[in-house]
Amino acid sequence: MGNDRSGTGAETASGPGYALLLAAGPAGKQRLMDAAAALPQLAAVPPAALLGTPGGASVVQLVDPADPQTVLTHLRTAAAHPGPVLVHLAGQLTLDAKQRLPHLALARTTPRTARYTALPWHWLTAELGRRPPGSTVVVADLVADETAWPPLRAAGPSGLAAGLTLYGTVAPAPPKRGAPPKRGMATPDYSRAFAGLLRGAAERPPLALLHQRAALEAGLGSGPELLLDGAGPDEAYPAPDAAPGPEAAGWAGQTGPAEAAGSAGAAGPVAVTPPRMPLGPPESFLSADPRPAPPSPRPPQPTHAPLPPPPRRAPVADPLAATHAAIFEAANSGRHSEAASMAAAWEQEALRTAGPRSDEAIHWLEVRADLSRIAGDPARACELWLAVADARLGNGEPVGHPEVEGAVDRAHHQWQFVQDRARAGALAPPLMELRSRVPGRKPGALEAVRRRAELLRAPARTR
């Protein structure tokens, strides 16, 4: 899954390369790193040296994007490239407030809106993880904010690296100093050192060696920062000194579902007997996609085989963590019926024990909607997100609540990919009714539904 055992990275692939250089961060006082300062030095590196491809390379720079979907589009372009690919990330990590999953903060990200305005890390791993082994490298120069650093520090580098050949560093946010206390801004020293070494080299050295030299030149390794040394998912990192607490479980499970699932991995169908539901929806909704993306044009491919957990790894605290991991591992391996059956069983248990409008039941509706998206059934995903929105509104949540807006936005997004005219036409009235009540924050959403509904009602053109 994009892993390089030899330490040479994308050199194992042939043909012209493709590099995506992304520098991102929130505006104003929330920004923790001068991420854009990493790009001038990287842009000065000859493309062939940056990728290690004598045939040259295309280099795309993306500075302070505001929309996760924009970044996703660029990631998909990179993932579709037939030759070697390098993705460089400079910026800051945060957790979304609800599911506590890692996100790369973008221009409009705030602590309360990260789930909707930041790039989920598992989008990155999902898109790049489908590429052939040895063809893809991710280089990261990141700062983790106060929400992200403790679980990442506990989980260790594997909290981000599963499924990726990942080099670089993650550091805690700079401390606040002075009176009144003000936080300094981190600088992308690793990126600068990485670029400087490439500019001075006759040919690109192996990435493992390049990483070591860049970290040394940037003065890293003796502080609290984590160094990401390109270890693959079956090259387990040593367990950290302190066993991870409950907050770290979601990180480890989200990036390595097989680890949390244990014996319920890819080997065969998973039988799930639902235990008693917890009082609230679980935080580790392990592989759910917080914001929808168009169905992948490529069928899901199986991930690597399940691995035993690293030594001294604490058990998953959330009783549903392994369940979510098993469900989404099945879905991402193409076993969609199995995943849907497991989610439906849990939904029935939630309906029986907590009621049809409970948080637990709504949570499993959301899981089923995301499973439909993964299975490439946008019509069913749209129906389920409409049901989620209706349930939340029925519970008295205001039309401007982020969860309500998010459900309607996802329903609208999936509806746009319904190709069957009859099904799309049947979904248009309920979507239009909800859009009239929940217009969302993007201007013209209701009018867009109306325009497409009119086109669907018109007779289909014949050739």
Short mmCIF file of C-alpha atoms in Angstrom, two decimals:
data_model
loop_
_atom_site.label_atom_id
_atom_site.label_comp_id
_atom_site.label_asym_id
_atom_site.label_seq_id
_atom_site.Cartn_x
_atom_site.Cartn_y
_atom_site.Cartn_z
CA MET A 1 0.00 0.00 0.00
CA GLY A 2 2.43 2.57 -1.15
CA ASN A 3 5.19 1.19 1.07
CA ASP A 4 8.86 0.98 0.15
CA ARG A 5 10.81 -1.73 1.89
CA SER A 6 14.17 -0.75 0.43
CA GLY A 7 14.16 2.79 1.73
CA THR A 8 14.51 4.27 -1.72
CA GLY A 9 10.93 5.38 -2.07
CA ALA A 10 9.49 6.13 -5.45
CA GLU A 11 12.64 5.12 -7.30
CA THR A 12 11.13 1.66 -7.53
CA ALA A 13 8.59 3.00 -10.03
CA SER A 14 9.43 4.23 -13.50
CA GLY A 15 8.30 7.07 -15.73
CA PRO A 16 7.84 10.78 -15.11
CA GLY A 17 6.94 11.68 -11.55
CA TYR A 18 4.30 13.87 -9.92
CA ALA A 19 4.78 15.99 -6.79
CA LEU A 20 2.04 17.70 -4.80
CA LEU A 21 3.39 20.32 -2.39
CA LEU A 22 0.73 21.33 0.13
CA ALA A 23 1.16 24.09 2.71
CA ALA A 24 -1.90 24.73 4.85
CA GLY A 25 -3.03 26.23 8.10
CA PRO A 26 -5.87 28.18 9.67
CA ALA A 27 -5.99 31.94 9.48
CA GLY A 28 -5.20 34.29 12.34
CA LYS A 29 -4.20 33.28 15.84
CA GLN A 30 -5.06 29.62 15.27
CA ARG A 31 -2.08 29.20 12.91
CA LEU A 32 0.80 27.35 14.59
CA MET A 33 3.28 27.04 11.71
CA ASP A 34 4.47 29.25 8.88
CA ALA A 35 3.77 26.38 6.51
CA ALA A 36 4.07 28.41 3.31
CA ALA A 37 7.72 29.10 4.11
CA ALA A 38 8.48 25.50 3.18
CA LEU A 39 7.52 25.91 -0.46
CA PRO A 40 10.10 28.31 -1.94
CA GLN A 41 13.00 25.97 -1.12
CA LEU A 42 11.12 22.90 -2.33
CA ALA A 43 10.07 24.66 -5.52
CA ALA A 44 13.73 25.46 -6.20
CA VAL A 45 14.62 21.76 -6.28
CA PRO A 46 14.73 20.41 -9.87
CA PRO A 47 11.64 18.24 -10.31
CA ALA A 48 13.69 15.23 -11.39
CA ALA A 49 15.74 15.48 -8.19
CA LEU A 50 12.63 15.92 -6.02
CA LEU A 51 11.13 12.68 -7.36
CA GLY A 52 14.33 10.83 -8.22
CA THR A 53 13.04 10.36 -11.76
CA PRO A 54 15.46 11.06 -14.65
CA GLY A 55 12.44 11.47 -16.94
CA GLY A 56 11.35 14.63 -15.12
CA ALA A 57 8.28 15.37 -13.06
CA SER A 58 5.26 17.65 -12.72
CA VAL A 59 5.13 19.76 -9.56
CA VAL A 60 1.90 21.28 -8.21
CA GLN A 61 1.84 23.72 -5.29
CA LEU A 62 -1.27 24.21 -3.16
CA VAL A 63 -1.04 27.06 -0.64
CA ASP A 64 -3.64 27.63 2.10
CA PRO A 65 -6.60 25.83 0.50
CA ALA A 66 -9.91 26.47 2.23
CA ASP A 67 -12.00 23.48 1.11
CA PRO A 68 -11.22 19.83 1.94
CA GLN A 69 -12.83 18.77 -1.34
CA THR A 70 -10.31 20.90 -3.24
CA VAL A 71 -7.46 19.08 -1.54
CA LEU A 72 -9.17 15.74 -2.14
CA THR A 73 -9.35 16.51 -5.86
CA HIS A 74 -5.60 17.19 -5.95
CA LEU A 75 -4.91 14.01 -3.98
CA ARG A 76 -6.95 11.99 -6.45
CA THR A 77 -5.06 13.53 -9.34
CA ALA A 78 -1.81 12.50 -7.67
CA ALA A 79 -3.16 9.03 -6.88
CA ALA A 80 -4.15 8.50 -10.53
CA HIS A 81 -0.69 9.37 -11.84
CA PRO A 82 0.98 6.30 -13.40
CA GLY A 83 4.52 7.17 -12.30
CA PRO A 84 6.19 7.91 -8.96
CA VAL A 85 4.36 10.31 -6.64
CA LEU A 86 5.60 12.47 -3.78
CA VAL A 87 3.18 14.38 -1.53
CA HIS A 88 4.72 16.96 0.78
CA LEU A 89 2.61 18.30 3.65
CA ALA A 90 3.47 21.31 5.79
CA GLY A 91 0.97 22.51 8.38
CA GLN A 92 -0.77 21.49 11.57
CA LEU A 93 -2.80 18.56 12.84
CA THR A 94 -5.94 18.83 14.91
CA LEU A 95 -8.75 16.55 16.08
CA ASP A 96 -12.38 17.03 15.22
CA ALA A 97 -14.47 17.68 18.31
CA LYS A 98 -16.92 14.80 17.81
CA GLN A 99 -15.05 11.76 16.57
CA ARG A 100 -11.55 12.73 17.77
CA LEU A 101 -9.91 11.77 14.47
CA PRO A 102 -6.81 13.49 13.05
CA HIS A 103 -7.30 16.21 10.44
CA LEU A 104 -4.95 18.54 8.57
CA ALA A 105 -6.14 22.07 9.35
CA LEU A 106 -7.02 24.26 6.36
CA ALA A 107 -7.61 27.99 5.95
CA ARG A 108 -11.12 28.07 7.49
CA THR A 109 -10.51 25.51 10.22
CA THR A 110 -11.39 26.39 13.80
CA PRO A 111 -11.52 24.06 16.83
CA ARG A 112 -15.31 23.76 16.51
CA THR A 113 -15.48 23.28 12.74
CA ALA A 114 -12.56 20.92 12.09
CA ARG A 115 -14.87 18.07 11.13
CA TYR A 116 -16.21 20.08 8.20
CA THR A 117 -13.36 22.43 7.25
CA ALA A 118 -10.19 20.35 7.70
CA LEU A 119 -8.83 17.43 5.67
CA PRO A 120 -9.40 14.06 7.40
CA TRP A 121 -6.12 12.19 7.55
CA HIS A 122 -7.80 8.96 6.50
CA TRP A 123 -8.81 10.58 3.19
CA LEU A 124 -5.09 10.90 2.50
CA THR A 125 -4.37 7.28 3.39
CA ALA A 126 -7.40 5.99 1.46
CA GLU A 127 -6.46 7.76 -1.78
CA LEU A 128 -2.72 7.08 -1.73
CA GLY A 129 -3.00 3.62 -0.19
CA ARG A 130 -4.51 2.22 -3.40
CA ARG A 131 -1.35 2.89 -5.39
CA PRO A 132 1.20 0.16 -6.23
CA PRO A 133 3.82 -0.61 -3.57
CA GLY A 134 6.96 1.49 -3.84
CA SER A 135 5.37 4.18 -6.01
CA THR A 136 4.34 6.73 -3.39
CA VAL A 137 6.04 8.72 -0.65
CA VAL A 138 4.56 11.22 1.78
CA VAL A 139 6.87 13.76 3.44
CA ALA A 140 5.35 15.60 6.40
CA ASP A 141 6.53 18.63 8.36
CA LEU A 142 3.75 19.07 10.90
CA VAL A 143 2.83 20.63 14.21
CA ALA A 144 0.13 19.03 16.37
CA ASP A 145 -2.15 21.29 18.40
CA GLU A 146 -3.20 20.67 22.01
CA THR A 147 -5.99 18.30 20.99
CA ALA A 148 -3.89 16.21 18.61
CA TRP A 149 -0.52 15.96 20.35
CA PRO A 150 -1.39 13.85 23.45
CA PRO A 151 -3.02 10.93 21.56
CA LEU A 152 -0.43 11.11 18.78
CA ARG A 153 2.41 11.09 21.28
CA ALA A 154 0.84 8.07 22.98
CA ALA A 155 0.16 6.17 19.75
CA GLY A 156 3.59 6.91 18.28
CA PRO A 157 4.42 7.34 14.58
CA SER A 158 2.16 4.45 13.59
CA GLY A 159 -0.78 6.69 14.51
CA LEU A 160 -0.26 8.40 11.14
CA ALA A 161 1.91 6.07 9.11
CA ALA A 162 -0.30 3.01 8.57
CA GLY A 163 -0.82 2.46 4.86
CA LEU A 164 1.78 5.06 3.86
CA THR A 165 5.50 5.38 3.31
CA LEU A 166 5.76 8.42 5.56
CA TYR A 167 8.89 10.44 6.31
CA GLY A 168 9.19 13.65 8.29
CA THR A 169 8.40 15.00 11.71
CA VAL A 170 5.48 15.97 13.95
CA ALA A 171 6.14 18.34 16.84
CA PRO A 172 3.93 19.72 19.59
CA ALA A 173 2.68 23.27 19.26
CA PRO A 174 5.19 25.93 20.33
CA PRO A 175 4.70 26.96 23.98
CA LYS A 176 3.16 30.27 24.97
CA ARG A 177 5.53 32.81 26.51
CA GLY A 178 5.48 36.32 27.86
CA ALA A 179 2.81 38.37 29.60
CA PRO A 180 0.17 38.14 28.33
CA PRO A 181 1.29 34.76 27.01
CA LYS A 182 1.66 34.59 23.25
CA ARG A 183 2.50 31.59 21.17
CA GLY A 184 5.38 31.69 18.76
CA MET A 185 5.01 30.26 15.28
CA ALA A 186 6.86 27.11 14.29
CA THR A 187 9.01 27.14 11.18
CA PRO A 188 9.31 24.28 8.67
CA ASP A 189 12.96 23.56 9.44
CA TYR A 190 12.73 19.92 8.36
CA SER A 191 11.35 20.91 4.94
CA ARG A 192 14.08 23.48 4.45
CA ALA A 193 16.77 20.98 5.34
CA PHE A 194 15.18 18.35 3.11
CA ALA A 195 15.10 20.76 0.16
CA GLY A 196 18.63 22.01 0.82
CA LEU A 197 20.05 18.50 0.75
CA LEU A 198 18.27 17.74 -2.52
CA ARG A 199 19.54 20.92 -4.16
CA GLY A 200 23.11 20.06 -3.21
CA ALA A 201 23.02 16.40 -4.29
CA ALA A 202 24.10 15.15 -7.70
CA GLU A 203 21.32 12.55 -7.47
CA ARG A 204 18.68 11.91 -4.84
CA PRO A 205 19.97 9.68 -2.04
CA PRO A 206 17.77 6.92 -0.63
CA LEU A 207 14.88 8.52 1.23
CA ALA A 208 15.71 6.84 4.53
CA LEU A 209 19.19 8.41 4.42
CA LEU A 210 17.81 11.74 3.19
CA HIS A 211 15.36 11.77 6.08
CA GLN A 212 18.07 11.07 8.65
CA ARG A 213 20.29 13.84 7.29
CA ALA A 214 17.41 16.34 7.11
CA ALA A 215 16.37 15.60 10.70
CA LEU A 216 19.97 16.01 11.89
CA GLU A 217 20.46 19.26 9.97
CA ALA A 218 17.17 20.62 11.35
CA GLY A 219 18.25 19.83 14.90
CA LEU A 220 15.53 17.23 15.45
CA GLY A 221 15.62 14.05 17.46
CA SER A 222 16.57 15.27 20.91
CA GLY A 223 13.27 17.01 21.67
CA PRO A 224 9.69 15.81 22.12
CA GLU A 225 8.98 15.64 18.38
CA LEU A 226 8.15 12.39 16.61
CA LEU A 227 10.31 11.34 13.67
CA LEU A 228 8.54 9.49 10.87
CA ASP A 229 11.11 7.20 9.30
CA GLY A 230 9.18 5.49 6.51
CA ALA A 231 8.40 2.25 8.35
CA GLY A 232 5.57 0.35 6.66
CA PRO A 233 2.55 -1.20 8.36
CA ASP A 234 4.29 -4.56 8.78
CA GLU A 235 7.41 -2.90 10.15
CA ALA A 236 5.85 -2.09 13.49
CA TYR A 237 7.28 0.78 15.50
CA PRO A 238 8.35 0.00 19.04
CA ALA A 239 5.68 0.76 21.58
CA PRO A 240 6.10 4.15 23.29
CA ASP A 241 7.40 4.28 26.83
CA ALA A 242 3.99 5.11 28.21
CA ALA A 243 1.10 2.85 27.24
CA PRO A 244 -1.52 4.81 25.29
CA GLY A 245 -4.57 5.92 27.19
CA PRO A 246 -8.15 5.63 25.98
CA GLU A 247 -7.80 8.76 23.86
CA ALA A 248 -5.08 7.14 21.77
CA ALA A 249 -7.21 4.13 20.86
CA GLY A 250 -9.08 5.97 18.13
CA TRP A 251 -5.81 6.99 16.44
CA ALA A 252 -4.41 3.49 16.39
CA GLY A 253 -7.69 1.98 15.22
CA GLN A 254 -8.45 4.64 12.64
CA THR A 255 -5.17 4.20 10.84
CA GLY A 256 -4.84 0.43 11.28
CA PRO A 257 -8.28 -1.14 11.45
CA ALA A 258 -6.93 -4.67 11.41
CA GLU A 259 -5.05 -3.98 14.62
CA ALA A 260 -8.19 -3.03 16.51
CA ALA A 261 -10.22 -5.81 14.94
CA GLY A 262 -7.85 -8.53 16.09
CA SER A 263 -9.01 -11.87 14.78
CA ALA A 264 -12.00 -10.27 13.04
CA GLY A 265 -9.86 -9.11 10.14
CA ALA A 266 -9.80 -9.80 6.45
CA ALA A 267 -9.62 -13.57 6.72
CA GLY A 268 -13.36 -14.15 6.49
CA PRO A 269 -16.84 -13.07 7.57
CA VAL A 270 -17.05 -11.49 10.99
CA ALA A 271 -19.77 -12.56 13.38
CA VAL A 272 -20.74 -9.71 15.66
CA THR A 273 -22.97 -10.17 18.68
CA PRO A 274 -23.80 -6.67 19.89
CA PRO A 275 -23.01 -6.11 23.57
CA ARG A 276 -24.98 -3.56 25.51
CA MET A 277 -24.83 -0.18 23.82
CA PRO A 278 -22.90 2.63 25.56
CA LEU A 279 -24.80 5.69 26.71
CA GLY A 280 -23.61 7.94 23.90
CA PRO A 281 -22.32 7.52 20.38
CA PRO A 282 -18.74 6.22 20.43
CA GLU A 283 -15.94 8.64 19.73
CA SER A 284 -13.88 6.30 17.58
CA PHE A 285 -15.98 6.17 14.43
CA LEU A 286 -12.89 4.67 12.98
CA SER A 287 -12.93 5.01 9.23
CA ALA A 288 -16.03 7.09 8.55
CA ASP A 289 -15.66 9.91 6.08
CA PRO A 290 -16.75 13.12 7.91
CA ARG A 291 -17.49 14.86 4.64
CA PRO A 292 -18.64 12.99 1.55
CA ALA A 293 -16.52 12.40 -1.48
CA PRO A 294 -17.59 11.20 -4.92
CA PRO A 295 -17.58 7.40 -5.24
CA SER A 296 -14.16 6.21 -6.28
CA PRO A 297 -13.89 5.21 -9.93
CA ARG A 298 -11.77 2.29 -8.79
CA PRO A 299 -13.19 -0.65 -6.82
CA PRO A 300 -11.94 -0.92 -3.23
CA GLN A 301 -8.84 -3.09 -2.89
CA PRO A 302 -8.04 -5.31 0.07
CA THR A 303 -5.62 -3.88 2.57
CA HIS A 304 -2.66 -5.73 4.01
CA ALA A 305 -3.23 -8.79 6.15
CA PRO A 306 -4.11 -8.28 9.84
CA LEU A 307 -1.11 -7.90 12.10
CA PRO A 308 -0.72 -8.63 15.79
CA PRO A 309 -0.66 -5.47 17.90
CA PRO A 310 2.75 -4.07 18.83
CA PRO A 311 4.04 -5.17 22.23
CA ARG A 312 2.79 -3.35 25.32
CA ARG A 313 -0.09 -1.78 23.37
CA ALA A 314 -2.98 -1.11 25.74
CA PRO A 315 -6.34 -2.71 24.85
CA VAL A 316 -8.90 -0.59 23.05
CA ALA A 317 -10.99 1.16 25.68
CA ASP A 318 -14.08 1.80 23.57
CA PRO A 319 -16.12 -1.44 23.36
CA LEU A 320 -17.20 -0.48 19.83
CA ALA A 321 -13.74 0.34 18.48
CA ALA A 322 -13.09 -3.20 17.25
CA THR A 323 -16.61 -3.35 15.81
CA HIS A 324 -16.14 -0.19 13.77
CA ALA A 325 -12.75 -1.41 12.64
CA ALA A 326 -14.16 -4.76 11.50
CA ILE A 327 -17.06 -3.12 9.67
CA PHE A 328 -14.95 -0.64 7.74
CA GLU A 329 -12.19 -3.17 7.07
CA ALA A 330 -14.83 -5.37 5.44
CA ALA A 331 -16.23 -2.45 3.44
CA ASN A 332 -12.84 -1.24 2.24
CA SER A 333 -11.95 -4.82 1.24
CA GLY A 334 -15.02 -5.02 -1.00
CA ARG A 335 -17.13 -7.17 1.35
CA HIS A 336 -19.98 -4.69 1.29
CA SER A 337 -22.82 -7.07 2.16
CA GLU A 338 -20.93 -8.30 5.20
CA ALA A 339 -20.26 -4.74 6.38
CA ALA A 340 -23.87 -3.70 5.81
CA SER A 341 -25.16 -6.73 7.73
CA MET A 342 -22.96 -5.96 10.74
CA ALA A 343 -24.05 -2.30 10.79
CA ALA A 344 -27.72 -3.28 10.42
CA ALA A 345 -27.42 -5.66 13.39
CA TRP A 346 -26.02 -2.88 15.54
CA GLU A 347 -28.72 -0.50 14.37
CA GLN A 348 -31.41 -2.99 15.36
CA GLU A 349 -29.83 -3.31 18.80
CA ALA A 350 -29.81 0.48 19.15
CA LEU A 351 -33.45 0.69 18.08
CA ARG A 352 -34.41 -2.00 20.60
CA THR A 353 -32.49 -0.60 23.56
CA ALA A 354 -32.53 3.17 23.00
CA GLY A 355 -35.31 3.99 20.54
CA PRO A 356 -35.55 5.15 16.91
CA ARG A 357 -34.53 8.78 17.53
CA SER A 358 -31.72 8.04 19.97
CA ASP A 359 -28.17 9.16 19.40
CA GLU A 360 -27.16 5.51 19.09
CA ALA A 361 -29.69 4.78 16.34
CA ILE A 362 -28.79 7.94 14.43
CA HIS A 363 -25.11 7.04 14.70
CA TRP A 364 -25.70 3.68 13.01
CA LEU A 365 -27.77 5.37 10.32
CA GLU A 366 -24.71 7.51 9.63
CA VAL A 367 -22.50 4.41 9.52
CA ARG A 368 -24.83 2.74 7.03
CA ALA A 369 -24.88 5.88 4.88
CA ASP A 370 -21.11 5.94 4.72
CA LEU A 371 -20.99 2.23 3.92
CA SER A 372 -23.32 2.88 0.98
CA ARG A 373 -20.95 5.56 -0.25
CA ILE A 374 -18.00 3.19 -0.01
CA ALA A 375 -20.00 0.55 -1.88
CA GLY A 376 -20.60 2.99 -4.74
CA ASP A 377 -24.36 3.34 -4.14
CA PRO A 378 -24.89 7.11 -3.96
CA ALA A 379 -28.67 6.80 -4.16
CA ARG A 380 -28.84 4.67 -1.02
CA ALA A 381 -26.31 6.92 0.70
CA CYS A 382 -28.49 9.94 -0.16
CA GLU A 383 -31.60 8.23 1.24
CA LEU A 384 -29.86 7.41 4.51
CA TRP A 385 -28.40 10.90 4.96
CA LEU A 386 -31.89 12.31 4.35
CA ALA A 387 -33.13 10.00 7.11
CA VAL A 388 -30.36 11.21 9.42
CA ALA A 389 -31.28 14.85 8.79
CA ASP A 390 -34.98 14.12 9.33
CA ALA A 391 -34.25 12.33 12.61
CA ARG A 392 -32.09 15.16 13.90
CA LEU A 393 -34.67 17.78 13.00
CA GLY A 394 -37.32 15.60 14.63
CA ASN A 395 -35.27 15.64 17.81
CA GLY A 396 -35.43 19.42 17.86
CA GLU A 397 -31.94 20.17 16.61
CA PRO A 398 -31.94 23.61 14.94
CA VAL A 399 -31.62 23.90 11.17
CA GLY A 400 -28.27 25.66 11.60
CA HIS A 401 -26.76 22.92 13.76
CA PRO A 402 -23.57 21.54 12.14
CA GLU A 403 -24.81 17.95 12.38
CA VAL A 404 -28.06 18.83 10.59
CA GLU A 405 -26.31 20.89 7.93
CA GLY A 406 -23.72 18.17 7.49
CA ALA A 407 -26.35 15.47 6.93
CA VAL A 408 -28.20 17.54 4.32
CA ASP A 409 -24.95 18.51 2.61
CA ARG A 410 -23.93 14.87 2.39
CA ALA A 411 -27.33 13.85 1.03
CA HIS A 412 -27.10 16.61 -1.60
CA HIS A 413 -23.55 15.64 -2.50
CA GLN A 414 -24.38 11.96 -2.97
CA TRP A 415 -27.50 12.82 -4.98
CA GLN A 416 -25.35 14.58 -7.54
CA PHE A 417 -23.71 11.23 -8.36
CA VAL A 418 -26.93 9.26 -8.84
CA GLN A 419 -26.88 8.36 -12.54
CA ASP A 420 -30.22 6.55 -12.69
CA ARG A 421 -32.74 9.21 -13.73
CA ALA A 422 -35.70 7.53 -12.04
CA ARG A 423 -33.95 7.17 -8.68
CA ALA A 424 -32.50 10.67 -8.84
CA GLY A 425 -35.94 12.05 -9.72
CA ALA A 426 -37.57 10.22 -6.83
CA LEU A 427 -35.01 11.61 -4.38
CA ALA A 428 -35.35 15.19 -5.64
CA PRO A 429 -38.59 16.17 -3.78
CA PRO A 430 -37.49 15.12 -0.27
CA LEU A 431 -34.06 16.65 -0.86
CA MET A 432 -35.64 19.87 -2.10
CA GLU A 433 -37.92 19.99 0.93
CA LEU A 434 -34.99 19.57 3.30
CA ARG A 435 -32.87 22.06 1.36
CA SER A 436 -35.62 24.66 1.70
CA ARG A 437 -35.43 24.23 5.49
CA VAL A 438 -31.65 23.74 5.70
CA PRO A 439 -30.09 25.85 2.93
CA GLY A 440 -26.55 25.27 4.21
CA ARG A 441 -23.67 27.66 4.04
CA LYS A 442 -22.95 27.37 0.34
CA PRO A 443 -25.00 29.88 -1.66
CA GLY A 444 -27.28 28.51 -4.35
CA ALA A 445 -27.63 24.96 -3.00
CA LEU A 446 -31.44 24.94 -3.17
CA GLU A 447 -31.46 26.43 -6.65
CA ALA A 448 -28.97 23.77 -7.79
CA VAL A 449 -31.35 21.02 -6.63
CA ARG A 450 -34.26 22.67 -8.43
CA ARG A 451 -32.32 23.01 -11.68
CA ARG A 452 -31.28 19.37 -11.72
CA ALA A 453 -34.78 18.25 -10.75
CA GLU A 454 -36.15 20.12 -13.77
CA LEU A 455 -33.60 18.46 -16.04
CA LEU A 456 -34.56 15.06 -14.66
CA ARG A 457 -38.24 15.74 -15.39
CA ALA A 458 -37.48 16.65 -19.01
CA PRO A 459 -37.60 13.80 -21.55
CA ALA A 460 -34.26 12.08 -21.96
CA ARG A 461 -32.49 12.92 -25.19
CA THR A 462 -32.00 10.09 -27.65
CA ARG A 463 -29.27 9.85 -30.23
#
